[in-house]
Amino acid sequence: YRATPGPGLIDIVAASDANLAKQVEGELRLAIRKIASIGGDKKLDFRDAISNPESRVAIQAAIDHLNSLSLRFTNRVLPTVEQ
């Protein structure tokens, strides 16, 4: 992320719709936080987290957020960058 030269996805989206770019960047950051929280306070690896009830709630929250983000990419971002 931001390690390669040239514009990234957020830059390309921002050229057409700054508000959408800001929303998508925030949602990407939230997805990263949700995925990082899967192991919980115990810092379980994913293999152990899937059998832990608390972690399974976090896993489902991450999945739900990623599904929502996927829809936003399909319905809003893709049409914006295809213009």
mmCIF file of N, CA and C in Angstrom:
data_model
loop_
_atom_site.group_PDB
_atom_site.id
_atom_site.type_symbol
_atom_site.label_atom_id
_atom_site.label_comp_id
_atom_site.label_asym_id
_atom_site.label_seq_id
_atom_site.Cartn_x
_atom_site.Cartn_y
_atom_site.Cartn_z
ATOM 1 N N TYR A 1 0.833 -1.176 0.000
ATOM 2 C CA TYR A 1 0.000 0.000 0.000
ATOM 3 C C TYR A 1 0.875 1.235 0.000
ATOM 4 N N ARG A 2 0.733 2.049 -0.992
ATOM 5 C CA ARG A 2 1.508 3.277 -1.163
ATOM 6 C C ARG A 2 3.016 3.033 -1.243
ATOM 7 N N ALA A 3 3.423 1.804 -1.516
ATOM 8 C CA ALA A 3 4.844 1.485 -1.581
ATOM 9 C C ALA A 3 5.391 1.591 -2.997
ATOM 10 N N THR A 4 4.520 1.677 -3.980
ATOM 11 C CA THR A 4 4.971 1.752 -5.358
ATOM 12 C C THR A 4 4.736 3.152 -5.900
ATOM 13 N N PRO A 5 5.554 3.575 -6.840
ATOM 14 C CA PRO A 5 5.379 4.913 -7.406
ATOM 15 C C PRO A 5 4.125 4.992 -8.273
ATOM 16 N N GLY A 6 3.638 6.192 -8.433
ATOM 17 C CA GLY A 6 2.478 6.415 -9.286
ATOM 18 C C GLY A 6 1.198 6.460 -8.489
ATOM 19 N N PRO A 7 0.131 6.837 -9.163
ATOM 20 C CA PRO A 7 -1.145 6.955 -8.448
ATOM 21 C C PRO A 7 -1.703 5.600 -8.054
ATOM 22 N N GLY A 8 -2.327 5.562 -6.902
ATOM 23 C CA GLY A 8 -3.008 4.364 -6.446
ATOM 24 C C GLY A 8 -4.492 4.471 -6.746
ATOM 25 N N LEU A 9 -5.219 3.483 -6.352
ATOM 26 C CA LEU A 9 -6.657 3.449 -6.604
ATOM 27 C C LEU A 9 -7.368 4.662 -6.012
ATOM 28 N N ILE A 10 -7.037 5.018 -4.778
ATOM 29 C CA ILE A 10 -7.691 6.152 -4.133
ATOM 30 C C ILE A 10 -7.416 7.434 -4.915
ATOM 31 N N ASP A 11 -6.187 7.594 -5.416
ATOM 32 C CA ASP A 11 -5.843 8.773 -6.218
ATOM 33 C C ASP A 11 -6.668 8.827 -7.498
ATOM 34 N N ILE A 12 -6.822 7.687 -8.130
ATOM 35 C CA ILE A 12 -7.587 7.627 -9.383
ATOM 36 C C ILE A 12 -9.054 7.946 -9.134
ATOM 37 N N VAL A 13 -9.617 7.382 -8.070
ATOM 38 C CA VAL A 13 -11.016 7.669 -7.729
ATOM 39 C C VAL A 13 -11.174 9.135 -7.350
ATOM 40 N N ALA A 14 -10.241 9.661 -6.580
ATOM 41 C CA ALA A 14 -10.315 11.055 -6.123
ATOM 42 C C ALA A 14 -10.316 12.036 -7.288
ATOM 43 N N ALA A 15 -9.681 11.685 -8.376
ATOM 44 C CA ALA A 15 -9.669 12.566 -9.545
ATOM 45 C C ALA A 15 -11.079 12.786 -10.092
ATOM 46 N N SER A 16 -11.959 11.811 -9.886
ATOM 47 C CA SER A 16 -13.345 11.923 -10.366
ATOM 48 C C SER A 16 -14.338 12.231 -9.256
ATOM 49 N N ASP A 17 -14.059 11.716 -8.055
ATOM 50 C CA ASP A 17 -15.021 11.877 -6.954
ATOM 51 C C ASP A 17 -14.272 11.833 -5.614
ATOM 52 N N ALA A 18 -13.898 12.997 -5.122
ATOM 53 C CA ALA A 18 -13.106 13.095 -3.891
ATOM 54 C C ALA A 18 -13.843 12.505 -2.690
ATOM 55 N N ASN A 19 -15.149 12.719 -2.614
ATOM 56 C CA ASN A 19 -15.916 12.172 -1.483
ATOM 57 C C ASN A 19 -15.924 10.650 -1.497
ATOM 58 N N LEU A 20 -16.121 10.067 -2.657
ATOM 59 C CA LEU A 20 -16.099 8.605 -2.774
ATOM 60 C C LEU A 20 -14.724 8.062 -2.393
ATOM 61 N N ALA A 21 -13.676 8.723 -2.844
ATOM 62 C CA ALA A 21 -12.314 8.276 -2.514
ATOM 63 C C ALA A 21 -12.092 8.289 -1.006
ATOM 64 N N LYS A 22 -12.565 9.335 -0.358
ATOM 65 C CA LYS A 22 -12.415 9.431 1.098
ATOM 66 C C LYS A 22 -13.200 8.316 1.797
ATOM 67 N N GLN A 23 -14.418 8.046 1.321
ATOM 68 C CA GLN A 23 -15.238 6.976 1.905
ATOM 69 C C GLN A 23 -14.562 5.617 1.728
ATOM 70 N N VAL A 24 -14.077 5.353 0.537
ATOM 71 C CA VAL A 24 -13.455 4.065 0.245
ATOM 72 C C VAL A 24 -12.182 3.896 1.064
ATOM 73 N N GLU A 25 -11.384 4.933 1.164
ATOM 74 C CA GLU A 25 -10.164 4.832 1.963
ATOM 75 C C GLU A 25 -10.498 4.536 3.425
ATOM 76 N N GLY A 26 -11.522 5.200 3.954
ATOM 77 C CA GLY A 26 -11.948 4.928 5.329
ATOM 78 C C GLY A 26 -12.442 3.506 5.499
ATOM 79 N N GLU A 27 -13.188 3.013 4.514
ATOM 80 C CA GLU A 27 -13.697 1.645 4.588
ATOM 81 C C GLU A 27 -12.575 0.618 4.455
ATOM 82 N N LEU A 28 -11.573 0.910 3.645
ATOM 83 C CA LEU A 28 -10.423 0.014 3.539
ATOM 84 C C LEU A 28 -9.666 -0.042 4.868
ATOM 85 N N ARG A 29 -9.484 1.112 5.489
ATOM 86 C CA ARG A 29 -8.801 1.152 6.786
ATOM 87 C C ARG A 29 -9.610 0.388 7.844
ATOM 88 N N LEU A 30 -10.940 0.537 7.801
ATOM 89 C CA LEU A 30 -11.786 -0.190 8.739
ATOM 90 C C LEU A 30 -11.694 -1.696 8.497
ATOM 91 N N ALA A 31 -11.646 -2.105 7.242
ATOM 92 C CA ALA A 31 -11.501 -3.535 6.925
ATOM 93 C C ALA A 31 -10.203 -4.080 7.507
ATOM 94 N N ILE A 32 -9.135 -3.315 7.379
ATOM 95 C CA ILE A 32 -7.850 -3.745 7.938
ATOM 96 C C ILE A 32 -7.949 -3.893 9.448
ATOM 97 N N ARG A 33 -8.595 -2.931 10.111
ATOM 98 C CA ARG A 33 -8.753 -3.015 11.572
ATOM 99 C C ARG A 33 -9.611 -4.210 11.969
ATOM 100 N N LYS A 34 -10.690 -4.454 11.227
ATOM 101 C CA LYS A 34 -11.566 -5.583 11.546
ATOM 102 C C LYS A 34 -10.823 -6.915 11.384
ATOM 103 N N ILE A 35 -10.054 -7.034 10.333
ATOM 104 C CA ILE A 35 -9.294 -8.265 10.121
ATOM 105 C C ILE A 35 -8.236 -8.418 11.218
ATOM 106 N N ALA A 36 -7.571 -7.334 11.556
ATOM 107 C CA ALA A 36 -6.535 -7.384 12.594
ATOM 108 C C ALA A 36 -7.111 -7.748 13.960
ATOM 109 N N SER A 37 -8.397 -7.441 14.187
ATOM 110 C CA SER A 37 -9.003 -7.706 15.495
ATOM 111 C C SER A 37 -9.508 -9.137 15.652
ATOM 112 N N ILE A 38 -9.413 -9.934 14.618
ATOM 113 C CA ILE A 38 -9.956 -11.294 14.659
ATOM 114 C C ILE A 38 -9.363 -12.116 15.798
ATOM 115 N N GLY A 39 -8.094 -11.996 16.057
ATOM 116 C CA GLY A 39 -7.452 -12.765 17.116
ATOM 117 C C GLY A 39 -7.801 -12.315 18.518
ATOM 118 N N GLY A 40 -8.445 -11.144 18.634
ATOM 119 C CA GLY A 40 -8.866 -10.635 19.933
ATOM 120 C C GLY A 40 -7.704 -10.281 20.835
ATOM 121 N N ASP A 41 -8.023 -10.099 22.109
ATOM 122 C CA ASP A 41 -7.007 -9.741 23.099
ATOM 123 C C ASP A 41 -5.965 -10.838 23.276
ATOM 124 N N LYS A 42 -6.357 -12.063 22.974
ATOM 125 C CA LYS A 42 -5.431 -13.196 23.128
ATOM 126 C C LYS A 42 -4.464 -13.309 21.954
ATOM 127 N N LYS A 43 -4.693 -12.504 20.913
ATOM 128 C CA LYS A 43 -3.839 -12.529 19.714
ATOM 129 C C LYS A 43 -3.765 -13.920 19.091
ATOM 130 N N LEU A 44 -4.929 -14.555 18.992
ATOM 131 C CA LEU A 44 -4.996 -15.894 18.412
ATOM 132 C C LEU A 44 -4.658 -15.841 16.929
ATOM 133 N N ASP A 45 -3.996 -16.874 16.430
ATOM 134 C CA ASP A 45 -3.835 -16.942 14.985
ATOM 135 C C ASP A 45 -5.175 -17.401 14.402
ATOM 136 N N PHE A 46 -5.329 -17.261 13.100
ATOM 137 C CA PHE A 46 -6.632 -17.524 12.489
ATOM 138 C C PHE A 46 -7.081 -18.958 12.722
ATOM 139 N N ARG A 47 -6.177 -19.897 12.657
ATOM 140 C CA ARG A 47 -6.522 -21.309 12.859
ATOM 141 C C ARG A 47 -7.217 -21.511 14.207
ATOM 142 N N ASP A 48 -6.719 -20.840 15.253
ATOM 143 C CA ASP A 48 -7.333 -20.950 16.579
ATOM 144 C C ASP A 48 -8.565 -20.049 16.708
ATOM 145 N N ALA A 49 -8.527 -18.931 16.017
ATOM 146 C CA ALA A 49 -9.632 -17.971 16.121
ATOM 147 C C ALA A 49 -10.947 -18.543 15.592
ATOM 148 N N ILE A 50 -10.887 -19.369 14.559
ATOM 149 C CA ILE A 50 -12.135 -19.878 13.983
ATOM 150 C C ILE A 50 -12.870 -20.817 14.928
ATOM 151 N N SER A 51 -12.180 -21.336 15.928
ATOM 152 C CA SER A 51 -12.865 -22.205 16.894
ATOM 153 C C SER A 51 -13.195 -21.468 18.197
ATOM 154 N N ASN A 52 -12.898 -20.180 18.251
ATOM 155 C CA ASN A 52 -13.173 -19.378 19.440
ATOM 156 C C ASN A 52 -14.444 -18.553 19.195
ATOM 157 N N PRO A 53 -15.476 -18.677 20.062
ATOM 158 C CA PRO A 53 -16.743 -17.977 19.827
ATOM 159 C C PRO A 53 -16.607 -16.457 19.684
ATOM 160 N N GLU A 54 -15.786 -15.835 20.515
ATOM 161 C CA GLU A 54 -15.611 -14.380 20.408
ATOM 162 C C GLU A 54 -14.953 -14.007 19.080
ATOM 163 N N SER A 55 -13.967 -14.774 18.707
ATOM 164 C CA SER A 55 -13.268 -14.492 17.457
ATOM 165 C C SER A 55 -14.162 -14.743 16.252
ATOM 166 N N ARG A 56 -15.052 -15.724 16.355
ATOM 167 C CA ARG A 56 -15.966 -15.995 15.241
ATOM 168 C C ARG A 56 -16.886 -14.810 14.981
ATOM 169 N N VAL A 57 -17.254 -14.097 16.037
ATOM 170 C CA VAL A 57 -18.055 -12.877 15.862
ATOM 171 C C VAL A 57 -17.233 -11.847 15.090
ATOM 172 N N ALA A 58 -15.957 -11.699 15.455
ATOM 173 C CA ALA A 58 -15.079 -10.755 14.761
ATOM 174 C C ALA A 58 -14.847 -11.179 13.315
ATOM 175 N N ILE A 59 -14.716 -12.480 13.087
ATOM 176 C CA ILE A 59 -14.550 -12.987 11.727
ATOM 177 C C ILE A 59 -15.773 -12.633 10.880
ATOM 178 N N GLN A 60 -16.959 -12.867 11.431
ATOM 179 C CA GLN A 60 -18.176 -12.558 10.676
ATOM 180 C C GLN A 60 -18.294 -11.064 10.413
ATOM 181 N N ALA A 61 -17.908 -10.234 11.384
ATOM 182 C CA ALA A 61 -17.946 -8.775 11.195
ATOM 183 C C ALA A 61 -17.003 -8.365 10.065
ATOM 184 N N ALA A 62 -15.825 -8.979 10.018
ATOM 185 C CA ALA A 62 -14.879 -8.680 8.945
ATOM 186 C C ALA A 62 -15.432 -9.118 7.594
ATOM 187 N N ILE A 63 -16.016 -10.310 7.556
ATOM 188 C CA ILE A 63 -16.610 -10.814 6.309
ATOM 189 C C ILE A 63 -17.732 -9.891 5.844
ATOM 190 N N ASP A 64 -18.607 -9.507 6.758
ATOM 191 C CA ASP A 64 -19.722 -8.620 6.400
ATOM 192 C C ASP A 64 -19.209 -7.291 5.856
ATOM 193 N N HIS A 65 -18.183 -6.745 6.504
ATOM 194 C CA HIS A 65 -17.636 -5.466 6.044
ATOM 195 C C HIS A 65 -16.987 -5.619 4.664
ATOM 196 N N LEU A 66 -16.256 -6.705 4.470
ATOM 197 C CA LEU A 66 -15.628 -6.930 3.168
ATOM 198 C C LEU A 66 -16.669 -7.132 2.065
ATOM 199 N N ASN A 67 -17.772 -7.794 2.379
ATOM 200 C CA ASN A 67 -18.851 -7.939 1.397
ATOM 201 C C ASN A 67 -19.446 -6.583 1.040
ATOM 202 N N SER A 68 -19.642 -5.747 2.040
ATOM 203 C CA SER A 68 -20.154 -4.392 1.807
ATOM 204 C C SER A 68 -19.167 -3.589 0.962
ATOM 205 N N LEU A 69 -17.902 -3.710 1.270
ATOM 206 C CA LEU A 69 -16.872 -3.004 0.518
ATOM 207 C C LEU A 69 -16.829 -3.497 -0.928
ATOM 208 N N SER A 70 -16.997 -4.781 -1.115
ATOM 209 C CA SER A 70 -17.031 -5.340 -2.466
ATOM 210 C C SER A 70 -18.174 -4.747 -3.284
ATOM 211 N N LEU A 71 -19.328 -4.621 -2.657
ATOM 212 C CA LEU A 71 -20.469 -4.001 -3.350
ATOM 213 C C LEU A 71 -20.181 -2.550 -3.708
ATOM 214 N N ARG A 72 -19.538 -1.818 -2.795
ATOM 215 C CA ARG A 72 -19.211 -0.417 -3.089
ATOM 216 C C ARG A 72 -18.241 -0.349 -4.266
ATOM 217 N N PHE A 73 -17.265 -1.245 -4.301
ATOM 218 C CA PHE A 73 -16.339 -1.255 -5.430
ATOM 219 C C PHE A 73 -17.078 -1.549 -6.727
ATOM 220 N N THR A 74 -17.958 -2.530 -6.695
ATOM 221 C CA THR A 74 -18.693 -2.904 -7.900
ATOM 222 C C THR A 74 -19.649 -1.805 -8.356
ATOM 223 N N ASN A 75 -20.392 -1.237 -7.417
ATOM 224 C CA ASN A 75 -21.455 -0.296 -7.761
ATOM 225 C C ASN A 75 -21.014 1.155 -7.879
ATOM 226 N N ARG A 76 -19.940 1.537 -7.188
ATOM 227 C CA ARG A 76 -19.536 2.946 -7.189
ATOM 228 C C ARG A 76 -18.136 3.180 -7.747
ATOM 229 N N VAL A 77 -17.161 2.401 -7.283
ATOM 230 C CA VAL A 77 -15.776 2.671 -7.673
ATOM 231 C C VAL A 77 -15.543 2.283 -9.136
ATOM 232 N N LEU A 78 -15.922 1.096 -9.519
ATOM 233 C CA LEU A 78 -15.694 0.645 -10.888
ATOM 234 C C LEU A 78 -16.306 1.597 -11.911
ATOM 235 N N PRO A 79 -17.576 1.985 -11.756
ATOM 236 C CA PRO A 79 -18.126 2.937 -12.716
ATOM 237 C C PRO A 79 -17.381 4.281 -12.735
ATOM 238 N N THR A 80 -16.860 4.684 -11.584
ATOM 239 C CA THR A 80 -16.141 5.960 -11.506
ATOM 240 C C THR A 80 -14.821 5.887 -12.273
ATOM 241 N N VAL A 81 -14.076 4.798 -12.104
ATOM 242 C CA VAL A 81 -12.769 4.713 -12.777
ATOM 243 C C VAL A 81 -12.900 4.332 -14.246
ATOM 244 N N GLU A 82 -14.042 3.812 -14.655
ATOM 245 C CA GLU A 82 -14.248 3.460 -16.063
ATOM 246 C C GLU A 82 -14.645 4.655 -16.906
ATOM 247 N N GLN A 83 -14.951 5.768 -16.276
ATOM 248 C CA GLN A 83 -15.393 6.959 -17.036
ATOM 249 C C GLN A 83 -14.315 7.481 -17.937
#
